[in-house]
CSV table of N, CA and C in Angstrom, one decimal:
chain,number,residue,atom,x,y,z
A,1,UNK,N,112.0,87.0,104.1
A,1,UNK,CA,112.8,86.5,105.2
A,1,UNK,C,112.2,86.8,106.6
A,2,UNK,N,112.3,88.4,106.4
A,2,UNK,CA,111.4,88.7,108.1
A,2,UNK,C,109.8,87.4,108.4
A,3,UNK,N,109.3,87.8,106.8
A,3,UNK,CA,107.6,86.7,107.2
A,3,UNK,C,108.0,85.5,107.6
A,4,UNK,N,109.2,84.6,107.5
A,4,UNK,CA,109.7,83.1,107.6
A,4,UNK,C,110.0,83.0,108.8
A,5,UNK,N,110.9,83.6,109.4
A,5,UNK,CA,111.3,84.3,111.1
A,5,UNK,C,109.7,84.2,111.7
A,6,UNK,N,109.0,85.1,111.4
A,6,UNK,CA,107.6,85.6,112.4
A,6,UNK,C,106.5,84.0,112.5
A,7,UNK,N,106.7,83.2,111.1
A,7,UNK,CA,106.0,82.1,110.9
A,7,UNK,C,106.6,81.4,111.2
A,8,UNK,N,107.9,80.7,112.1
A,8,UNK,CA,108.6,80.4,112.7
A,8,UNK,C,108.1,80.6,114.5
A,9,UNK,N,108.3,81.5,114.7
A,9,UNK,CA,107.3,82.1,116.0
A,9,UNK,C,106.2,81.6,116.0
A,10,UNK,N,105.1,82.1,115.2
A,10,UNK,CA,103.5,81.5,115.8
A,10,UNK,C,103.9,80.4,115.3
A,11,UNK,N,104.7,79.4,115.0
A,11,UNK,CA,104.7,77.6,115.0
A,11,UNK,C,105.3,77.5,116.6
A,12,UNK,N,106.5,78.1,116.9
A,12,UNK,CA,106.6,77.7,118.2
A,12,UNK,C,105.6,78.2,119.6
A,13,UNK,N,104.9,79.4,119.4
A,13,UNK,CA,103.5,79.8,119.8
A,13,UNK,C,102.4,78.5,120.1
A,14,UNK,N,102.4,78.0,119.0
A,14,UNK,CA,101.5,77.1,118.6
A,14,UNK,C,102.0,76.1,119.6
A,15,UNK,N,103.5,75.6,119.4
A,15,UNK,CA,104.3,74.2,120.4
A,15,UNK,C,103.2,74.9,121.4
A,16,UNK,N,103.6,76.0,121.9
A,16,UNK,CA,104.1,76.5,123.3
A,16,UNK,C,102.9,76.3,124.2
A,17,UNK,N,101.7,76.9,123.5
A,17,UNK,CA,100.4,77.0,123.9
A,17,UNK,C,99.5,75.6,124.0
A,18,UNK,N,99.5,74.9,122.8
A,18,UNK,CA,98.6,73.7,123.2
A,18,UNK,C,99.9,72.5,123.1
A,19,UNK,N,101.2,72.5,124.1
A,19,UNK,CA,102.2,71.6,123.7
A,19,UNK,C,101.9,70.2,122.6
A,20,UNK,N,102.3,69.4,122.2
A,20,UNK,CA,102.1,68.3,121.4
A,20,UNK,C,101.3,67.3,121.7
A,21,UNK,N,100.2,68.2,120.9
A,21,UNK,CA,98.9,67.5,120.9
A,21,UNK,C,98.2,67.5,120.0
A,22,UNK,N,96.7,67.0,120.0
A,22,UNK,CA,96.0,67.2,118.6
A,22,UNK,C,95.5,68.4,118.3
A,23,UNK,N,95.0,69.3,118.9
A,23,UNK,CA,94.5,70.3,119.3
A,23,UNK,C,95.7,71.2,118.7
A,24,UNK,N,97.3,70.9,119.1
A,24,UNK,CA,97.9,72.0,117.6
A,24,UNK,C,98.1,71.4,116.3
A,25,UNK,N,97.9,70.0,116.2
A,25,UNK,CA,97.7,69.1,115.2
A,25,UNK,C,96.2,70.2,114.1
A,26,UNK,N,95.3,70.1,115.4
A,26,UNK,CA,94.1,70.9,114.3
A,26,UNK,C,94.7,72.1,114.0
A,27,UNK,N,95.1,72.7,114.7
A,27,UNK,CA,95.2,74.3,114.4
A,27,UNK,C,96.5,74.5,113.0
A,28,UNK,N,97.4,73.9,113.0
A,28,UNK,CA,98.1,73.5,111.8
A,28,UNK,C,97.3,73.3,110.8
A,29,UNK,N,96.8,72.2,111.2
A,29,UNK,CA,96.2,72.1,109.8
A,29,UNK,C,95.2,72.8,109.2
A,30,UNK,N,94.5,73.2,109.9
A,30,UNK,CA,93.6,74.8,109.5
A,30,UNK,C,94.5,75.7,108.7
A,31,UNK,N,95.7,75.8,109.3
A,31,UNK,CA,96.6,77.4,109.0
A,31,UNK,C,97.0,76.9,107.6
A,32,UNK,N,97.0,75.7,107.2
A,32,UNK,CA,97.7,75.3,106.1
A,32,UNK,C,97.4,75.8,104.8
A,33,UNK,N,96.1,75.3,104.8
A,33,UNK,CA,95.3,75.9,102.9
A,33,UNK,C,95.5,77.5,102.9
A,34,UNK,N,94.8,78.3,104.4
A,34,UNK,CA,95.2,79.6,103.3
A,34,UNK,C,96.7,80.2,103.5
A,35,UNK,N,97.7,79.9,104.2
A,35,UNK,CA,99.0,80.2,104.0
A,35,UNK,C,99.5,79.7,102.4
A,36,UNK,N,99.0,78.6,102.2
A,36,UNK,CA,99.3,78.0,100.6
A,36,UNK,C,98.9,78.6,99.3
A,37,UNK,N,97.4,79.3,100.3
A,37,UNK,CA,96.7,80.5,98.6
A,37,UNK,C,97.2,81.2,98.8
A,38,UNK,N,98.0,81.9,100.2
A,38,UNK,CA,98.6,83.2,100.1
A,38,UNK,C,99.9,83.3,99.5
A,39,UNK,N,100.8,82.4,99.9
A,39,UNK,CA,101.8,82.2,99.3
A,39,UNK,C,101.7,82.2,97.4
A,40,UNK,N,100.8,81.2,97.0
A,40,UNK,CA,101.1,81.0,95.3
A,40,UNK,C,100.3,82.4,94.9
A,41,UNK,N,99.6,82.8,95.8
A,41,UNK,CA,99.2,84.1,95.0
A,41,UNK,C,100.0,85.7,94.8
A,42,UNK,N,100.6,85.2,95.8
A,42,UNK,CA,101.5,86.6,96.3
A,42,UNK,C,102.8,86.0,95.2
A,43,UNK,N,103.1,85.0,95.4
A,43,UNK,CA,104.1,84.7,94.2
A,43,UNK,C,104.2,85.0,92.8
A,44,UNK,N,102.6,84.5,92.5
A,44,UNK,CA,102.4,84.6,90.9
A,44,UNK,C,101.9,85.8,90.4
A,45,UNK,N,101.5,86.6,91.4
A,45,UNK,CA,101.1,87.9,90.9
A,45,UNK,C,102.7,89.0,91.0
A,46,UNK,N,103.7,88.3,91.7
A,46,UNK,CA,104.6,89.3,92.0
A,46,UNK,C,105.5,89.3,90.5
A,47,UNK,N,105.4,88.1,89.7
A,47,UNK,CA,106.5,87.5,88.9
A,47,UNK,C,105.6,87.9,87.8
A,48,UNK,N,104.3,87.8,87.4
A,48,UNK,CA,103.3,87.5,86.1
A,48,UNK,C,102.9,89.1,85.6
A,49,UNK,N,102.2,89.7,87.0
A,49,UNK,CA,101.0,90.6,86.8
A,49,UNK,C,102.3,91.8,86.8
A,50,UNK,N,103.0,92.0,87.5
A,50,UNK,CA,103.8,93.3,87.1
A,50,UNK,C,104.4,93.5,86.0
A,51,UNK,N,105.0,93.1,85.3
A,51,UNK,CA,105.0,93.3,83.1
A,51,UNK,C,103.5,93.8,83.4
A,52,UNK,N,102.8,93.1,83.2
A,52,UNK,CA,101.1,93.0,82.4
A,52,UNK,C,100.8,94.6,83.2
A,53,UNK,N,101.0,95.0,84.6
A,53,UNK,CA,100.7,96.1,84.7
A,53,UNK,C,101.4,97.5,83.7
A,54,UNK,N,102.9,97.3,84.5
A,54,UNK,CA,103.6,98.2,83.7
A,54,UNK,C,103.1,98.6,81.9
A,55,UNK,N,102.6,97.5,81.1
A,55,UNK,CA,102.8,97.7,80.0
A,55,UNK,C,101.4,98.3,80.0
A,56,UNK,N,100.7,98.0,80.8
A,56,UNK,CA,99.2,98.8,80.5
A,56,UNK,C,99.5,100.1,80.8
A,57,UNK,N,99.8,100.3,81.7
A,57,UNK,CA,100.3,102.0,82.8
A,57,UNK,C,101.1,102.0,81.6
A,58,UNK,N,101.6,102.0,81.0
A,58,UNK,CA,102.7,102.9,79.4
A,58,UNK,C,101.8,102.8,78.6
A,59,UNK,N,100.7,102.4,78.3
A,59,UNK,CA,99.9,102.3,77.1
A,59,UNK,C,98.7,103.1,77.1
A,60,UNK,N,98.3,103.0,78.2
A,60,UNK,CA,96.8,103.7,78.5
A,60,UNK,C,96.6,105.0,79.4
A,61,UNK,N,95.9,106.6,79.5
A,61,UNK,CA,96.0,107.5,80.1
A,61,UNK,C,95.4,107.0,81.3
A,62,UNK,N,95.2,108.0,82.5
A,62,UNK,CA,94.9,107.9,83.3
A,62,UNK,C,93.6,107.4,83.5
A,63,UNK,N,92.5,107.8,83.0
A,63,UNK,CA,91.3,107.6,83.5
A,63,UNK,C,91.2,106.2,82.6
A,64,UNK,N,92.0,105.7,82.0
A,64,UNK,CA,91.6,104.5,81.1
A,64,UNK,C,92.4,103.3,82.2
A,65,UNK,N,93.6,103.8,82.7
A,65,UNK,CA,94.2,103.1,83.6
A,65,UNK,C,93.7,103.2,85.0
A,66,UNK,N,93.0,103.7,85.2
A,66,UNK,CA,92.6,103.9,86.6
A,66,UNK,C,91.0,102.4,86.2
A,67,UNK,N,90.7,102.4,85.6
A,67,UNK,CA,88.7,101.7,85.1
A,67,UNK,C,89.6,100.2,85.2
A,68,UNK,N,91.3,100.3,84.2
A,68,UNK,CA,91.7,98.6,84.5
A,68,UNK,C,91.9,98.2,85.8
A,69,UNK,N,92.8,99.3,86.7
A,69,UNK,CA,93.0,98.7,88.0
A,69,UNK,C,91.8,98.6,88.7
A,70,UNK,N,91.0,99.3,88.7
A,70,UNK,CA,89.3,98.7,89.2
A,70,UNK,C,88.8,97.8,89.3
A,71,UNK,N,88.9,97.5,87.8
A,71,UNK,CA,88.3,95.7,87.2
A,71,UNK,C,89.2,95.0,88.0
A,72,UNK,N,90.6,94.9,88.0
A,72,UNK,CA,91.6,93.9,88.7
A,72,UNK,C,91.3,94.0,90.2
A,73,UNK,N,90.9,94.8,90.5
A,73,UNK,CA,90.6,94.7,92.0
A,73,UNK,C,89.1,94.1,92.5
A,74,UNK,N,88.0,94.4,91.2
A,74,UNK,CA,86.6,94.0,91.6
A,74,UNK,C,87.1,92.4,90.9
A,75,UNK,N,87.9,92.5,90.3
A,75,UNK,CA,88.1,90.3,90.2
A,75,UNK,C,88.3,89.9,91.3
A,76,UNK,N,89.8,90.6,91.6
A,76,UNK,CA,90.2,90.1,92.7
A,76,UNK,C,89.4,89.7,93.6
A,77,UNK,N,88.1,91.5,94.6
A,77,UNK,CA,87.2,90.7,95.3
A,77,UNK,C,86.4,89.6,95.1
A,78,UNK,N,86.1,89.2,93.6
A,78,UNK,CA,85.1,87.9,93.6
A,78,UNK,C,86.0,86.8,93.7
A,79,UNK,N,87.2,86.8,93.4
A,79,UNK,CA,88.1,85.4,93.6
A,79,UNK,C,88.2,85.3,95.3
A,80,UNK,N,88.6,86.0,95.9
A,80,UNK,CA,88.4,86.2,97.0
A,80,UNK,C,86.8,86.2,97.8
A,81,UNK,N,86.1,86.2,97.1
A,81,UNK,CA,84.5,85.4,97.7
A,81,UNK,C,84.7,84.3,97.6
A,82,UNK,N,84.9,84.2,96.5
A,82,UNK,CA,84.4,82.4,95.9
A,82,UNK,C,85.8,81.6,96.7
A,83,UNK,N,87.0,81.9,97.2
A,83,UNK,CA,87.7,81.1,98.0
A,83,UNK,C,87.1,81.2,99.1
A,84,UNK,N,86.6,81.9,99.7
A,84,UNK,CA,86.4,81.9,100.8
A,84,UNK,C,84.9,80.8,101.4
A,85,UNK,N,83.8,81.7,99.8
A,85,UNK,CA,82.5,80.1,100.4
A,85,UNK,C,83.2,78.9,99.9
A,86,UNK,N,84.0,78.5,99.0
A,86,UNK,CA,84.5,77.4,98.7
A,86,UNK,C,84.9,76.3,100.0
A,87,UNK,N,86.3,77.6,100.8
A,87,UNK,CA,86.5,76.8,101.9
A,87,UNK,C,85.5,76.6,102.8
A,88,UNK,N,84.6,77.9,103.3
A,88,UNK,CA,83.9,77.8,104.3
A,88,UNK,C,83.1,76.6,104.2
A,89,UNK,N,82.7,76.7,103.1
A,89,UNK,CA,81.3,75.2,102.8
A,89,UNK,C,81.8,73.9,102.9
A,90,UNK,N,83.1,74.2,102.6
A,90,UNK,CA,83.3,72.6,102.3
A,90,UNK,C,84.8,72.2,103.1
A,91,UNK,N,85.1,72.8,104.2
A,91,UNK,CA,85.7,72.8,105.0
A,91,UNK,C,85.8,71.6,106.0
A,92,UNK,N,84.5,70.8,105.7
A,92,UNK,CA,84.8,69.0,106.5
A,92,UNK,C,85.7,68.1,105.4
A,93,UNK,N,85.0,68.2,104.2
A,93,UNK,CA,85.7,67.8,103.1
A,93,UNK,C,87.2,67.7,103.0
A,94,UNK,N,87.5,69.2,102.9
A,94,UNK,CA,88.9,69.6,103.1
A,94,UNK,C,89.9,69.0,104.3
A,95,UNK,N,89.2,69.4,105.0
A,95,UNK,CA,90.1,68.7,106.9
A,95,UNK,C,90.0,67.0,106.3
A,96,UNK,N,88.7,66.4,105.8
A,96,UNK,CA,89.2,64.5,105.5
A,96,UNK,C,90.1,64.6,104.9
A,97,UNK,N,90.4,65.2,103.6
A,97,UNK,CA,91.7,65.0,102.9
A,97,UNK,C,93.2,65.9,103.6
A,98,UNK,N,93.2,66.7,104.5
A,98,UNK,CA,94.3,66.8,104.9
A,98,UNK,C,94.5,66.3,106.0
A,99,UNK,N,93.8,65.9,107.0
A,99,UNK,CA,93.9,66.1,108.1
A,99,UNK,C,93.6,64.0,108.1
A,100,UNK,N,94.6,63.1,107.6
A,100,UNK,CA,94.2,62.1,107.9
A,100,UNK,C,93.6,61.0,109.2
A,101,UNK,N,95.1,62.0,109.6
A,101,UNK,CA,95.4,61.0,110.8
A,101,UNK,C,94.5,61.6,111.9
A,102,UNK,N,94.1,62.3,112.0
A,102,UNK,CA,92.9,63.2,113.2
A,102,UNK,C,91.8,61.9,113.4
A,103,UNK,N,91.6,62.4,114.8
A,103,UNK,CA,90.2,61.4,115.4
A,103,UNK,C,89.3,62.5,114.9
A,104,UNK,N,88.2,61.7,115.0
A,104,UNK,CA,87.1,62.1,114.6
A,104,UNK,C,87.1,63.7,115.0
A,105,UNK,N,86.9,63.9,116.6
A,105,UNK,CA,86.5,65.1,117.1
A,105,UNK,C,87.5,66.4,116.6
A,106,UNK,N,89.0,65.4,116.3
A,106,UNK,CA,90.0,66.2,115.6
A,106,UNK,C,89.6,66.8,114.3
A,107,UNK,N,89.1,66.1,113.8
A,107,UNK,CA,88.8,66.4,112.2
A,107,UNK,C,87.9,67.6,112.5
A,108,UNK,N,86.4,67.1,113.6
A,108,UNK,CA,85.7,68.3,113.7
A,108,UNK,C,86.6,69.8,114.2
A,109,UNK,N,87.4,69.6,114.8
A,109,UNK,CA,88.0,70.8,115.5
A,109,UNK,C,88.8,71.7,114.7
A,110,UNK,N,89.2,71.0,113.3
A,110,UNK,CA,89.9,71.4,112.4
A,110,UNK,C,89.1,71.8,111.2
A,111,UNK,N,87.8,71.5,111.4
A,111,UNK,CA,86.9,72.3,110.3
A,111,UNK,C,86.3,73.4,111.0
A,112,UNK,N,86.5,73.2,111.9
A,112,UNK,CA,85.7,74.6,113.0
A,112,UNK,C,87.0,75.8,113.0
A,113,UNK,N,88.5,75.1,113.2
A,113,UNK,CA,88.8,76.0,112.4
A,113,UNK,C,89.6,76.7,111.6
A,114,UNK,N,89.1,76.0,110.5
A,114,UNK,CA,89.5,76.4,109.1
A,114,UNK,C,88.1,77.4,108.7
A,115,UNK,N,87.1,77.0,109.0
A,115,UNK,CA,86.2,78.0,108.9
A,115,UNK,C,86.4,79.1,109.6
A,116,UNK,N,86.8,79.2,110.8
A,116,UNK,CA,87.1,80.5,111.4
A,116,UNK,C,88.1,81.6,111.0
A,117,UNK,N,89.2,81.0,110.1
A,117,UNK,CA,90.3,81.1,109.3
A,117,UNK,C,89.4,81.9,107.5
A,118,UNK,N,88.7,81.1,107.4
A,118,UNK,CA,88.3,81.6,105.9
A,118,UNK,C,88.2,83.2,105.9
A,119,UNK,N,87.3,84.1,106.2
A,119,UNK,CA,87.3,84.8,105.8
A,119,UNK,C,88.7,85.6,105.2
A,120,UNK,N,89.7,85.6,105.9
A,120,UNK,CA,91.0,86.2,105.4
A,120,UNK,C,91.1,85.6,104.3
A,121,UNK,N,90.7,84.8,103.4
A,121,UNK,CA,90.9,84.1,102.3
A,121,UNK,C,90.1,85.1,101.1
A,122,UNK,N,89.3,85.7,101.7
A,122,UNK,CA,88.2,86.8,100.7
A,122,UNK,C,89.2,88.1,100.2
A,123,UNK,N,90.6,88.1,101.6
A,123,UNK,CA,91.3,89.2,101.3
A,123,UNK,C,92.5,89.5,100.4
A,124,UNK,N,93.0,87.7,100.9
A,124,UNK,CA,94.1,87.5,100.0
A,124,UNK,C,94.4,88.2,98.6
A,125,UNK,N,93.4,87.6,97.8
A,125,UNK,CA,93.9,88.1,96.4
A,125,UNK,C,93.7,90.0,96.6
A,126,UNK,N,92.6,90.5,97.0
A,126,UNK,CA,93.0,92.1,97.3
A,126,UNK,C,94.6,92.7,97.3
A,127,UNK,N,94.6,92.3,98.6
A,127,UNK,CA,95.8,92.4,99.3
A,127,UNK,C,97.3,92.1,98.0
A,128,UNK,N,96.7,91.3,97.6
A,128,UNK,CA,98.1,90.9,96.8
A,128,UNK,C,97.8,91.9,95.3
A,129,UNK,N,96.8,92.1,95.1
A,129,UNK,CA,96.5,93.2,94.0
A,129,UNK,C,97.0,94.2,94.0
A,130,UNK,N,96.9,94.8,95.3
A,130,UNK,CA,97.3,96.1,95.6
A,130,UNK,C,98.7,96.3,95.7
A,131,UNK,N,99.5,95.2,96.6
A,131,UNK,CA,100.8,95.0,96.7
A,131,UNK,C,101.5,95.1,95.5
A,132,UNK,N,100.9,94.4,94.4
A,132,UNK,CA,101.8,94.1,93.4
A,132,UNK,C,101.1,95.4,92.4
A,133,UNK,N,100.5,96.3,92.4
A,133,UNK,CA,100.5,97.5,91.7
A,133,UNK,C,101.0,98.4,92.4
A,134,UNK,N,101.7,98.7,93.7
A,134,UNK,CA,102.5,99.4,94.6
A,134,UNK,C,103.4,99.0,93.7
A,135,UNK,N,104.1,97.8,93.5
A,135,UNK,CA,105.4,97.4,93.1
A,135,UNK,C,105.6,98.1,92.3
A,136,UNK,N,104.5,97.5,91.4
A,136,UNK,CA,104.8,97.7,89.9
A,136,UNK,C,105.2,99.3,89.6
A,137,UNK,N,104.1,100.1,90.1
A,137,UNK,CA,104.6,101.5,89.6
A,137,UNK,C,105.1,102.1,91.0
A,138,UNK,N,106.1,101.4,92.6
A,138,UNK,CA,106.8,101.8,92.6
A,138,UNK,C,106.4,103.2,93.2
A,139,UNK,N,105.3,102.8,94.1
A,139,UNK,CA,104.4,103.4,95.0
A,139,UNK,C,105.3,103.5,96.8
A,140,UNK,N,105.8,102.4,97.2
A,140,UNK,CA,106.1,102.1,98.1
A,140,UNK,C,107.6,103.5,98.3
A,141,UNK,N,107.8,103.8,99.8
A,141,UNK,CA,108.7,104.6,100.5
A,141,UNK,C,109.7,103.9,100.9
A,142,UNK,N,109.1,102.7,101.9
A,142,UNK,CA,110.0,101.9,102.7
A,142,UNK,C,109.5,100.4,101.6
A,143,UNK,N,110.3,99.8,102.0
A,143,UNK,CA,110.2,98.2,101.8
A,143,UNK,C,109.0,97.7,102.6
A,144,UNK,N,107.8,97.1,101.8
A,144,UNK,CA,106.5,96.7,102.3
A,144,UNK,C,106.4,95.4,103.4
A,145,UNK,N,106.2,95.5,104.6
A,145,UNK,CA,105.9,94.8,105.5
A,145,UNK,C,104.5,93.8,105.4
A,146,UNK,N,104.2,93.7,104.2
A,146,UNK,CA,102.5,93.0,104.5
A,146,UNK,C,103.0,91.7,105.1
A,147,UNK,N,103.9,91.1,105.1
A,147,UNK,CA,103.5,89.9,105.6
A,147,UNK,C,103.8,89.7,107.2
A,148,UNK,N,104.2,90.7,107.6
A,148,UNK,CA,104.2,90.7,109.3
A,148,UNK,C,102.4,91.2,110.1
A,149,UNK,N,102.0,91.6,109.2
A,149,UNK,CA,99.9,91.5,109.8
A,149,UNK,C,99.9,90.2,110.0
């Protein structure tokens, strides 16, 4: 609820700064792909991977549970490369299919930055690995703020 409020804000940010133009036209649509990996990933890892942790953490000792969370987090980093050269590389590609209506120079301005945008895409799945093994075993003090960064 709070992250909907705050993403509510940098949209009116966004009005406020380059008023209704193409130029927030680009920057939208940049912000779009990885808000959409962040989201389905923070989702499906919240709802899927926490059983699948829990039942490992009851099944396996420490040092055998500690080698799986490792592997889940060295995946995570490679999923999080490979989104990231994916968008980076092919980030003209991407902007022609979202970004129809853009003039040309639009379209460029919107691959320049969605590229600038990728790397946080390397972090995503991390981020959401870790989150959702806080959950799971229940790590957290306060109620977790990640999505106000």
């Amino acid at each position: 609820m709070v992250g909907m409020g705050f993403m509510l804000v940098s949209d009116l940010m966004i009005g406020a700064v380059f008023k209704l133009s193409e130029s927030a036209d680009t920057i939208i649509i940049a912000i779009t792909l990885p808000l959409l990996i962040d989201t389905v990933f923070r989702e499906s890892m919240k709802f899927s991977l926490v059983p699948f942790i829990l039942d490992h953490h009851s099944k396996l000792d420490n040092e055998s549970f500690s080698r799986f969370r490792s592997r889940l987090v060295n995946l995570s980093l490679l999923l999080g490369t490979i989104m990231f050269l994916v968008v980076f590389l092919g980030a003209a590609p991407l902007i022609e299919l979202m970004g129809a209506g853009l003039s040309k120079s639009g379209k460029q301005e919107a691959a320049q930055n969605l590229r600038a945008i990728a790397p946080s895409l390397a972090l995503i799945p991390l981020i959401n690995i870790q989150v959702t093994f806080s959950n799971a075993l229940s790590l957290f003090i306060s109620p977790a703020f990640r999505n106000l960064a």
